[in-house]
């Protein structure tokens, strides 16, 4: 069979890189400063501002409404920012976190409409050091920031030159929020920002999405958390004929989905981390996620839809159900062919159907994607290396990769357990060379590949700790087609990611004694150590409580019945991550720890009151005076629980952390019995 040849019969076609890039450096402002105090008219300030002006919104103030960036003459920038000093914010080029919420003005939508949107043709606005969210009582919002929409039917109507810089965009823990940012614009960027709690039940939700803007776009150094697709281009047909979002840079972001969403039944519609349905000249580098390149003429009115010229390099894909899914053409409506995709020098770690659902596949290609090159990747997946279906994928190259074979290795429709047949059918004339296929059989694959029986035989420097460099004596050292080591170049990967090392995830601080707090978080790839900072007040100061190379620690010698605020950052070679959001821990120990079989008594409520007021003190809020102050011989009533909930949520909100989702959210007099669950939830919210 011709597939046995080790020399390709074709010339490879590699992706074209973005043809435009954005300068997001902070502009020099020479105009007036317009100050808007709490209760002031923000829209009037937007309307009256001229290019060169700065609008300063009072730090910590709330501006509730649906505000529009208007069209201005000229090409100077208008900056909308917090009134807080620059020293109160992360420096330019550093990611903001919820820990800065106290110095950010809050732009709040109280309905389904955006908190901030553009007029047709609006341009040259930079939003810096601002929080955007929805009011607590809003059950559904369709998007908080809307840079352009479907009403633009020509390029001349598209909003342009728009930058979100160090902004905190988030929903509420229990509401439906479809989108953080809509990028239906030109020359737009989201940088150094934090977007979280974007989720909806029954519909896709995105941290960032665009479908009716030409680009270029820059999405760099952000924390992006969404249930549907963390980033999506396409997904709806553009109203501008022949438009393809183009020249897109996605670099140095952390893509994240909380594991609490990965349950059955899921509270939200949970899908992919990044998806391209209509996009070209896309450069994806130094991120962490799984990805779909699935072209879609979503509504059947955009047959020009295409995914092409995509470069996916220096990414860490970890803790996901599947790796990369590529669709050659839309199988529902007419589209163009997906072409020129490069997947090179990435680490795929814990691609696992048992842990995360899905199939545990590294790569899936269906319906004829052309010019796909997969080169120098290291993968640890639980399922197949490649699965294919539909029509053949021309000019495919898979070389210098290191991965387990598992049960089927390379497979396709009617060719499971037959790697040679799958390659011949779905990748005719392909390059398949110098791959380490651990556990595979040489007779099942083309020549010029390697088949160690175990991963130990590969001879990693330290597989257990995530150092996937090859030892000097490894048989696969310098064994690639280019004379380099087979698999990912860890030095290049570290060099690319060290300046934007991921923030630790699932950080928790829990009081375990009246003088001790337990701290834990998930490991970060490339981290050499971690620093945990502690403060007694949301206003600080923070100081190092623990410095460790482990992913757990204990902080002792603390005061009883006191709330402490913790945050952690990862340290890497040459750089540090952003801090995690603050997590409070209150050193109040509770009687009847489990409350199993216990009747809720006065002592339980009094201890909770102490803990809640400790939280309020740390949040800078006044102490709460509760109904029935002493509770002697008092029956525990609905109002006692309701007051605790309200007081605790006020403290958590002031700290920039989520309010709790409660059992029996509405406690009805005479019909809702005070339960152990009500007290346990409040304990967890403080401790």
XYZ file of C-alpha atoms in Angstrom:
687
model
C 0.000 0.000 0.000
C 1.254 3.479 -0.785
C 0.749 4.503 2.830
C 3.904 2.580 3.734
C 6.037 5.166 1.994
C 7.921 7.450 4.352
C 8.284 10.277 1.844
C 5.261 12.449 1.082
C 3.915 12.690 -2.442
C 2.832 16.308 -1.989
C 4.090 19.703 -0.857
C 2.685 20.838 2.469
C 0.715 24.051 2.733
C 1.120 25.832 6.071
C -1.203 28.477 7.576
C -0.904 32.144 6.782
C -0.385 34.093 10.000
C -2.562 37.123 10.872
C -1.887 39.975 8.480
C -2.641 42.712 11.021
C -1.807 43.111 14.698
C -3.113 45.524 17.316
C -1.121 48.036 19.325
C -2.846 48.032 22.719
C -0.415 50.310 24.536
C -2.073 52.930 26.718
C -2.624 56.208 24.850
C -1.284 59.568 25.951
C -4.300 61.607 26.998
C -4.220 65.360 26.459
C -7.852 66.378 26.892
C -10.143 67.092 29.802
C -10.958 64.821 32.727
C -14.694 64.342 33.284
C -15.431 63.050 36.784
C -18.643 61.149 37.428
C -19.449 60.665 41.103
C -21.802 58.060 42.532
C -25.305 58.926 41.355
C -23.944 60.983 38.449
C -25.051 60.744 34.826
C -22.592 58.435 33.071
C -24.409 58.630 29.734
C -24.180 62.427 29.708
C -20.440 62.109 30.264
C -20.160 59.714 27.318
C -22.172 62.056 25.121
C -20.175 65.161 26.005
C -16.676 63.636 25.966
C -14.414 64.521 23.056
C -11.417 62.613 21.656
C -8.534 62.994 24.087
C -10.805 63.169 27.154
C -10.803 60.810 30.128
C -14.010 59.875 31.940
C -13.312 58.922 35.551
C -16.036 56.949 37.303
C -15.917 57.044 41.088
C -14.097 53.999 42.421
C -16.490 51.577 44.097
C -19.599 53.437 42.913
C -22.421 51.644 41.089
C -23.859 52.951 37.816
C -27.009 51.027 36.935
C -28.283 51.287 33.378
C -27.709 50.417 29.725
C -25.030 52.764 28.407
C -24.062 53.466 24.784
C -20.686 54.517 23.407
C -21.633 57.195 20.855
C -20.051 58.150 17.539
C -17.430 60.918 17.724
C -15.557 62.810 15.049
C -11.787 62.504 14.898
C -9.501 59.590 15.744
C -8.363 60.380 19.292
C -9.092 57.980 22.133
C -11.665 58.466 24.878
C -10.751 56.523 28.034
C -13.372 55.411 30.560
C -11.670 54.335 33.781
C -11.800 54.164 37.551
C -11.014 57.248 39.585
C -8.658 55.141 41.694
C -4.966 55.832 41.263
C -2.947 53.697 38.865
C -1.117 52.306 41.869
C -4.388 50.710 43.039
C -4.626 48.629 39.852
C -2.389 45.953 38.374
C 0.255 47.607 36.198
C -0.395 47.807 32.480
C 0.222 44.406 30.945
C -0.862 42.504 34.088
C -4.166 40.704 34.542
C -6.806 42.058 36.895
C -8.641 39.756 39.332
C -11.780 40.064 41.490
C -9.531 41.053 44.389
C -9.495 44.571 42.895
C -13.307 44.907 42.945
C -13.311 47.453 45.767
C -11.525 50.057 43.607
C -13.523 49.437 40.438
C -16.630 51.405 39.480
C -19.471 48.997 38.741
C -21.553 49.305 35.573
C -24.630 47.178 36.194
C -27.409 46.058 33.868
C -30.743 45.577 35.615
C -32.416 43.893 32.635
C -31.705 41.691 29.611
C -29.778 44.391 27.705
C -26.030 45.161 27.715
C -24.490 47.231 30.456
C -22.294 48.766 27.729
C -22.843 48.796 23.968
C -21.738 50.720 20.895
C -23.689 52.872 18.501
C -23.246 52.001 14.822
C -19.824 53.274 13.787
C -18.627 54.191 17.296
C -14.847 54.124 17.612
C -11.777 54.798 19.771
C -13.019 53.946 23.248
C -10.809 52.277 25.860
C -12.465 50.901 29.000
C -9.938 50.399 31.813
C -10.256 49.356 35.450
C -14.036 48.887 35.441
C -16.370 46.128 36.646
C -19.400 45.139 34.549
C -22.111 42.837 35.847
C -25.841 42.199 36.155
C -28.062 43.055 39.095
C -28.636 40.217 41.531
C -32.341 39.920 40.710
C -31.883 39.589 36.935
C -32.653 36.028 35.816
C -31.415 36.387 32.201
C -29.108 38.803 30.429
C -28.077 38.358 26.786
C -24.663 39.995 27.045
C -22.866 42.524 29.233
C -20.592 44.203 26.676
C -21.740 44.500 23.080
C -19.192 45.868 20.644
C -21.405 45.845 17.554
C -24.336 43.638 16.644
C -26.318 42.248 13.709
C -27.722 45.664 12.786
C -24.487 46.481 10.905
C -25.000 45.394 7.288
C -21.900 47.047 5.804
C -18.316 47.517 6.951
C -18.832 51.273 7.169
C -21.311 50.729 10.019
C -19.013 48.536 12.109
C -17.760 49.896 15.432
C -13.956 49.934 15.638
C -10.888 50.678 17.752
C -12.310 49.389 21.011
C -10.266 48.031 23.929
C -11.255 46.386 27.195
C -8.227 46.731 29.465
C -8.092 45.207 32.968
C -11.855 44.911 33.301
C -13.765 42.507 35.539
C -16.849 41.146 33.770
C -19.045 38.611 35.509
C -22.516 37.260 36.044
C -24.095 36.056 39.256
C -23.715 32.488 40.497
C -27.364 31.597 39.890
C -28.450 33.686 36.897
C -28.394 33.021 33.154
C -25.861 35.235 31.352
C -25.383 34.364 27.702
C -22.272 36.348 26.907
C -19.558 38.431 28.511
C -18.297 40.290 25.427
C -19.589 40.385 21.849
C -16.822 41.316 19.386
C -18.839 42.262 16.293
C -16.426 45.054 15.551
C -13.123 45.921 13.905
C -9.708 46.545 15.464
C -10.784 45.453 18.928
C -9.055 43.876 21.912
C -9.745 42.290 25.280
C -6.560 42.325 27.360
C -5.505 41.585 30.947
C -9.111 41.049 32.016
C -11.145 38.619 34.122
C -14.425 37.219 32.776
C -16.320 34.715 34.917
C -19.717 33.226 35.793
C -20.892 33.261 32.183
C -23.465 30.484 31.967
C -26.960 29.651 30.791
C -29.225 26.641 31.077
C -30.553 25.501 27.696
C -28.392 27.697 25.447
C -24.708 28.184 24.609
C -22.905 30.902 26.542
C -19.530 32.511 25.846
C -17.008 34.660 27.656
C -16.155 36.207 24.255
C -17.903 35.651 20.922
C -17.893 37.337 17.521
C -19.643 36.684 14.219
C -20.376 40.025 12.503
C -17.065 41.870 12.785
C -14.117 41.728 10.365
C -11.294 42.019 12.917
C -8.446 42.234 13.602
C -8.933 41.033 17.162
C -6.580 40.563 20.088
C -7.529 38.419 23.091
C -4.508 38.340 25.381
C -3.709 37.512 29.015
C -7.289 37.033 30.203
C -9.021 34.660 32.593
C -11.999 33.341 30.609
C -14.702 31.247 32.297
C -17.874 30.237 30.455
C -20.116 27.192 30.328
C -20.707 27.005 26.577
C -17.669 28.104 24.578
C -15.124 30.220 26.407
C -14.266 31.832 23.047
C -16.302 31.438 19.850
C -15.941 32.949 16.390
C -18.877 32.226 14.121
C -21.903 30.501 15.579
C -24.333 32.895 13.874
C -24.416 33.992 10.252
C -22.987 37.495 9.671
C -25.373 40.125 8.360
C -22.477 41.609 6.350
C -22.111 39.652 3.101
C -18.941 37.570 2.683
C -17.643 38.519 6.128
C -15.167 36.175 7.812
C -13.711 37.260 11.182
C -9.993 37.569 10.388
C -6.545 38.221 11.824
C -7.209 36.966 15.323
C -4.559 36.685 18.043
C -5.467 34.546 21.083
C -2.462 34.481 23.358
C -1.613 33.869 27.007
C -5.148 33.285 28.310
C -6.425 30.894 30.943
C -9.543 29.063 29.767
C -11.431 27.506 32.679
C -14.640 25.654 33.534
C -15.299 24.960 37.239
C -15.552 21.263 38.006
C -18.818 22.026 39.824
C -20.361 22.444 36.360
C -19.222 18.941 35.368
C -22.030 17.093 37.128
C -25.192 15.273 36.079
C -27.556 16.923 35.656
C -25.388 19.911 34.791
C -26.666 23.263 36.106
C -25.716 24.926 32.808
C -25.213 23.928 29.175
C -21.528 22.937 29.241
C -19.678 22.475 25.941
C -16.308 23.433 24.470
C -13.505 25.755 25.453
C -12.669 27.315 22.107
C -14.514 26.929 18.825
C -13.968 28.423 15.388
C -16.953 28.142 13.052
C -16.135 31.025 10.716
C -12.626 32.479 11.078
C -9.345 32.828 9.237
C -5.728 33.734 9.965
C -5.949 32.814 13.644
C -2.883 32.561 15.873
C -3.461 30.636 19.123
C -0.460 30.530 21.426
C 0.379 30.084 25.122
C -3.117 29.141 26.279
C -4.597 26.157 28.073
C -7.752 24.423 26.691
C -9.211 22.026 24.145
C -10.354 23.267 20.772
C -12.767 22.790 17.894
C -12.163 23.937 14.313
C -15.655 23.155 13.041
C -16.776 25.281 10.119
C -20.470 26.181 10.249
C -22.781 28.104 7.977
C -24.881 28.343 11.092
C -28.233 29.498 9.743
C -27.768 28.540 6.102
C -27.348 32.096 4.823
C -23.528 32.359 4.805
C -22.060 29.790 2.388
C -18.745 31.702 2.440
C -18.150 30.524 6.050
C -14.678 29.036 6.436
C -12.061 28.034 9.001
C -8.605 28.440 7.528
C -5.039 29.500 8.314
C -5.066 28.540 11.995
C -1.810 28.243 13.957
C -2.143 26.422 17.296
C 1.226 26.371 19.083
C 2.749 26.371 22.585
C -0.480 25.525 24.387
C -1.104 23.323 27.401
C -4.360 21.371 27.063
C -5.173 19.816 30.414
C -8.093 18.066 32.179
C -10.513 17.868 29.245
C -12.768 15.238 27.682
C -11.291 15.446 24.162
C -8.427 17.229 22.440
C -8.976 18.722 18.976
C -11.977 18.267 16.676
C -11.689 19.414 13.042
C -14.622 19.465 10.608
C -13.723 19.733 6.930
C -17.030 21.126 5.672
C -20.357 21.898 7.275
C -22.438 18.722 7.224
C -25.710 20.661 7.511
C -25.365 23.677 5.187
C -23.017 24.689 2.329
C -19.621 26.021 3.461
C -16.029 26.372 2.340
C -13.406 23.737 3.152
C -11.379 23.917 6.352
C -7.743 24.207 5.332
C -4.216 24.958 6.547
C -4.272 24.034 10.248
C -0.978 23.707 12.158
C -0.983 22.020 15.579
C 2.600 22.092 16.839
C 4.568 21.936 20.074
C 1.648 21.511 22.445
C 1.198 19.415 25.575
C -2.079 17.465 25.908
C -2.334 16.179 29.475
C -5.203 14.201 31.064
C -7.432 13.944 28.004
C -9.649 11.427 29.714
C -13.230 10.253 29.283
C -13.396 8.740 32.775
C -12.398 11.967 34.485
C -14.123 14.454 32.197
C -16.630 12.596 29.974
C -16.453 12.507 26.161
C -14.282 9.954 24.360
C -10.770 10.789 25.526
C -9.627 11.263 21.909
C -6.629 13.347 20.965
C -7.693 14.283 17.439
C -10.873 13.865 15.397
C -11.133 14.791 11.709
C -14.282 14.423 9.634
C -15.473 15.463 6.196
C -12.273 16.402 4.447
C -10.134 19.039 6.140
C -7.112 19.864 3.965
C -3.496 20.631 4.867
C -3.654 19.681 8.548
C -0.198 19.325 10.111
C 0.308 17.823 13.595
C 3.950 18.056 14.638
C 5.996 17.697 17.858
C 3.155 17.263 20.354
C 3.190 15.153 23.515
C -0.163 13.715 24.556
C -1.571 11.575 27.333
C -5.064 10.651 26.220
C -7.176 7.690 27.288
C -8.814 7.036 23.903
C -7.717 7.015 20.283
C -4.876 9.055 18.830
C -6.883 9.906 15.708
C -10.460 9.127 14.667
C -11.693 9.984 11.167
C -14.920 9.732 9.220
C -16.654 10.982 6.095
C -14.534 11.942 3.116
C -10.735 11.833 3.028
C -8.516 14.578 4.455
C -5.954 15.561 1.794
C -2.336 16.467 2.524
C -2.349 15.365 6.173
C 0.895 15.195 8.174
C 1.387 13.579 11.584
C 5.011 13.468 12.638
C 7.328 13.665 15.633
C 4.465 13.186 18.113
C 4.584 11.164 21.326
C 1.371 9.503 22.520
C -0.040 6.209 23.831
C -1.758 3.900 21.379
C -4.416 2.664 23.836
C -6.962 0.262 22.348
C -7.268 1.429 18.753
C -4.586 4.068 18.098
C -5.463 5.484 14.672
C -9.031 4.590 13.687
C -11.895 5.546 11.405
C -15.342 4.434 10.397
C -15.096 0.727 9.510
C -11.417 0.737 10.532
C -11.303 0.419 14.324
C -8.391 -1.887 15.132
C -6.985 -1.265 11.635
C -4.666 1.782 11.729
C -3.254 1.088 8.256
C -6.715 0.877 6.748
C -7.796 4.075 8.507
C -4.748 5.959 7.212
C -5.187 4.685 3.676
C -8.908 5.506 3.618
C -9.054 8.850 5.371
C -5.512 10.221 4.893
C -4.291 8.934 1.525
C -0.673 9.819 0.755
C -0.196 11.267 4.233
C 3.036 11.803 6.150
C 3.073 9.582 9.245
C 6.672 9.482 10.474
C 8.917 9.423 13.518
C 6.053 9.219 16.014
C 6.416 7.430 19.330
C 3.236 5.325 19.632
C 3.590 3.705 23.034
C 1.941 0.298 23.202
C 1.257 0.101 19.468
C 2.280 -2.704 17.106
C 4.791 -1.892 14.376
C 2.896 -4.124 11.927
C -0.197 -1.907 12.263
C 1.529 1.301 11.173
C 3.768 2.714 8.445
C 7.493 2.238 8.793
C 9.769 4.847 10.400
C 7.830 5.098 13.676
C 8.633 3.892 17.209
C 6.678 1.552 19.491
C 7.965 1.303 23.076
C 5.996 -1.119 25.234
C 5.667 1.259 28.209
C 5.922 4.959 28.953
C 8.832 4.153 31.258
C 10.748 2.989 28.180
C 10.409 6.488 26.703
C 12.677 7.759 29.507
C 11.175 11.083 30.468
C 13.209 13.181 32.881
C 10.380 13.050 35.443
C 6.985 12.033 34.107
C 5.343 12.009 37.545
C 6.034 15.706 38.088
C 5.205 16.754 34.525
C 8.747 17.147 33.189
C 8.317 15.537 29.770
C 11.809 16.307 28.518
C 13.664 13.223 27.308
C 16.650 11.915 29.204
C 20.009 11.978 27.447
C 19.843 8.192 27.020
C 16.304 8.067 25.625
C 16.173 6.246 22.259
C 13.951 9.073 20.991
C 16.395 11.857 21.818
C 17.174 13.786 18.592
C 15.138 11.169 16.692
C 12.616 13.461 14.974
C 12.530 14.173 11.265
C 14.229 17.509 12.023
C 16.850 16.048 14.360
C 15.050 17.293 17.457
C 13.556 15.217 20.272
C 10.283 13.475 19.481
C 7.347 15.119 21.258
C 6.913 18.594 22.648
C 9.922 20.861 23.089
C 9.464 21.558 26.798
C 12.079 24.304 26.815
C 10.228 26.169 24.064
C 6.887 25.529 25.751
C 8.162 26.828 29.084
C 9.783 29.828 27.434
C 6.513 30.673 25.700
C 4.366 30.295 28.810
C 6.603 31.331 31.686
C 5.649 35.004 31.455
C 1.947 34.102 31.522
C 1.987 31.098 33.831
C -1.530 29.969 34.676
C -3.172 31.074 37.867
C -3.782 28.159 40.279
C -7.327 26.816 40.081
C -9.794 25.481 42.645
C -8.073 27.376 45.448
C -9.774 26.959 48.809
C -9.073 28.223 52.304
C -10.887 26.354 55.088
C -10.634 26.908 58.837
C -9.923 23.541 60.484
C -9.180 24.805 64.003
C -9.783 28.012 65.909
C -6.175 28.973 65.148
C -5.504 27.214 61.837
C -6.546 27.364 58.181
C -6.005 24.638 55.590
C -5.117 25.771 52.060
C -5.169 23.768 48.844
C -5.234 24.220 45.062
C -4.601 22.302 41.851
C -1.045 22.115 40.450
C -0.037 24.480 37.656
C 2.049 23.209 34.771
C 5.505 24.795 34.767
C 5.177 26.125 38.321
C 8.259 25.873 40.535
C 6.502 27.091 43.656
C 3.542 28.944 45.128
C 3.040 31.940 47.420
C -0.040 32.265 49.622
C -0.851 35.784 50.811
C -3.057 36.650 53.793
C -4.882 39.778 54.971
C -7.338 40.525 57.764
C -9.258 43.053 55.674
C -10.298 43.356 52.051
C -8.401 46.655 51.926
C -5.201 44.851 52.957
C -2.367 44.913 53.451
C -1.576 41.406 52.197
C 1.593 39.651 53.268
C 3.072 36.229 52.525
C 1.643 33.592 54.845
C 3.105 30.496 53.170
C 5.733 29.861 50.493
C 5.788 26.260 49.264
C 6.450 23.963 46.328
C 3.439 21.820 47.311
C -0.221 22.321 46.388
C -1.457 22.376 49.957
C -0.383 24.158 53.100
C -1.442 25.051 56.641
C -1.460 28.548 58.105
C -1.366 28.503 61.921
C -1.083 30.810 64.909
C -4.307 32.642 64.028
C -6.865 34.354 66.254
C -10.149 32.714 67.165
C -13.429 33.800 65.499
C -11.618 35.973 62.957
C -11.965 36.095 59.179
C -8.776 35.945 57.132
C -8.556 36.537 53.398
C -6.251 34.381 51.287
C -5.026 34.357 47.702
C -2.307 32.317 45.989
C -0.124 32.747 42.936
C 2.151 30.370 41.054
C 5.837 31.022 40.468
C 7.625 29.895 37.298
C 10.949 30.390 35.602
C 11.040 34.100 34.920
C 7.474 34.979 35.852
C 4.538 34.753 38.247
C 0.862 34.114 37.653
C -1.989 36.385 38.552
C -3.398 35.920 42.035
C -6.435 33.734 42.498
C -9.663 35.356 43.623
C -9.732 35.911 47.363
C -11.132 33.081 49.493
C -12.080 33.894 53.103
C -11.758 31.538 56.073
C -13.250 32.248 59.483
C -11.717 30.561 62.508
C -15.056 29.987 64.216
C -15.502 26.384 65.266
C -19.063 25.104 65.372
C -20.892 22.892 67.828
C -22.228 19.630 66.340
C -19.932 19.740 63.313
C -22.054 17.554 61.019
C -25.458 18.518 62.479
C -26.526 14.980 61.621
C -29.696 14.320 63.570
C -29.281 17.556 65.491
C -32.034 20.059 66.150
C -31.016 23.599 65.214
C -30.441 25.319 68.531
C -29.637 28.779 69.797
C -25.942 27.963 70.095
C -25.762 27.106 66.377
C -27.304 30.432 65.393
C -25.169 32.444 67.832
C -21.979 30.881 66.483
C -23.071 31.687 62.939
C -23.756 35.282 63.941
C -20.224 35.547 65.310
C -18.786 34.099 62.084
C -20.899 36.329 59.831
C -19.936 39.469 61.721
C -16.282 38.415 61.453
C -16.798 38.217 57.686
C -18.411 41.654 57.679
C -15.501 43.112 59.647
C -13.027 41.753 57.100
C -15.180 43.160 54.297
C -15.184 46.619 55.883
C -18.904 46.489 56.680
C -20.609 47.451 59.950
C -21.570 44.745 62.402
C -25.093 43.390 62.025
C -27.531 43.651 64.911
C -29.753 40.597 64.729
C -33.344 39.968 65.785
C -33.626 38.324 69.220
C -30.123 39.304 70.227
C -29.520 36.742 72.949
C -31.874 33.939 71.812
C -32.472 32.442 75.284
C -35.394 30.022 75.186
C -36.218 31.349 71.698
C -37.525 29.075 68.967
C -35.262 29.330 65.900
C -37.257 31.227 63.314
C -37.170 31.933 59.596
C -35.989 35.510 60.154
C -32.883 34.312 61.995
C -31.738 32.365 58.926
C -32.789 35.075 56.464
C -30.816 37.754 58.339
C -27.728 35.556 58.364
C -28.003 34.909 54.639
C -28.430 38.571 53.750
C -25.607 39.698 56.029
C -23.228 37.021 54.763
C -23.981 37.709 51.103
C -23.321 41.416 51.642
C -19.898 40.549 53.038
C -19.074 38.104 50.253
C -20.147 40.612 47.593
C -17.973 43.315 49.174
C -15.061 40.878 48.980
C -15.688 40.297 45.275
C -16.747 36.668 45.725
C -19.950 34.920 44.821
C -23.070 34.968 46.916
C -24.201 31.521 47.962
C -26.921 29.431 46.339
C -29.195 28.351 49.173
C -31.521 25.447 49.809
C -35.062 26.876 49.996
C -34.026 30.330 48.673
C -37.312 31.788 49.914
C -38.094 30.834 53.494
C -41.843 31.102 53.896
C -43.261 31.825 57.322
C -45.295 28.949 58.666
C -44.325 26.557 55.858
C -40.507 26.295 55.730
C -38.895 24.380 58.579
C -35.398 25.534 59.566
C -33.166 22.623 58.568
C -29.633 21.449 59.173
C -28.889 22.249 55.493
C -29.641 25.925 56.095
C -27.061 26.136 58.871
C -24.457 24.000 57.081
C -24.591 26.244 53.994
C -23.963 29.312 56.121
C -21.103 27.598 57.908
C -19.488 26.673 54.606
C -19.891 30.258 53.397
C -17.803 31.571 56.273
C -15.420 28.774 57.174
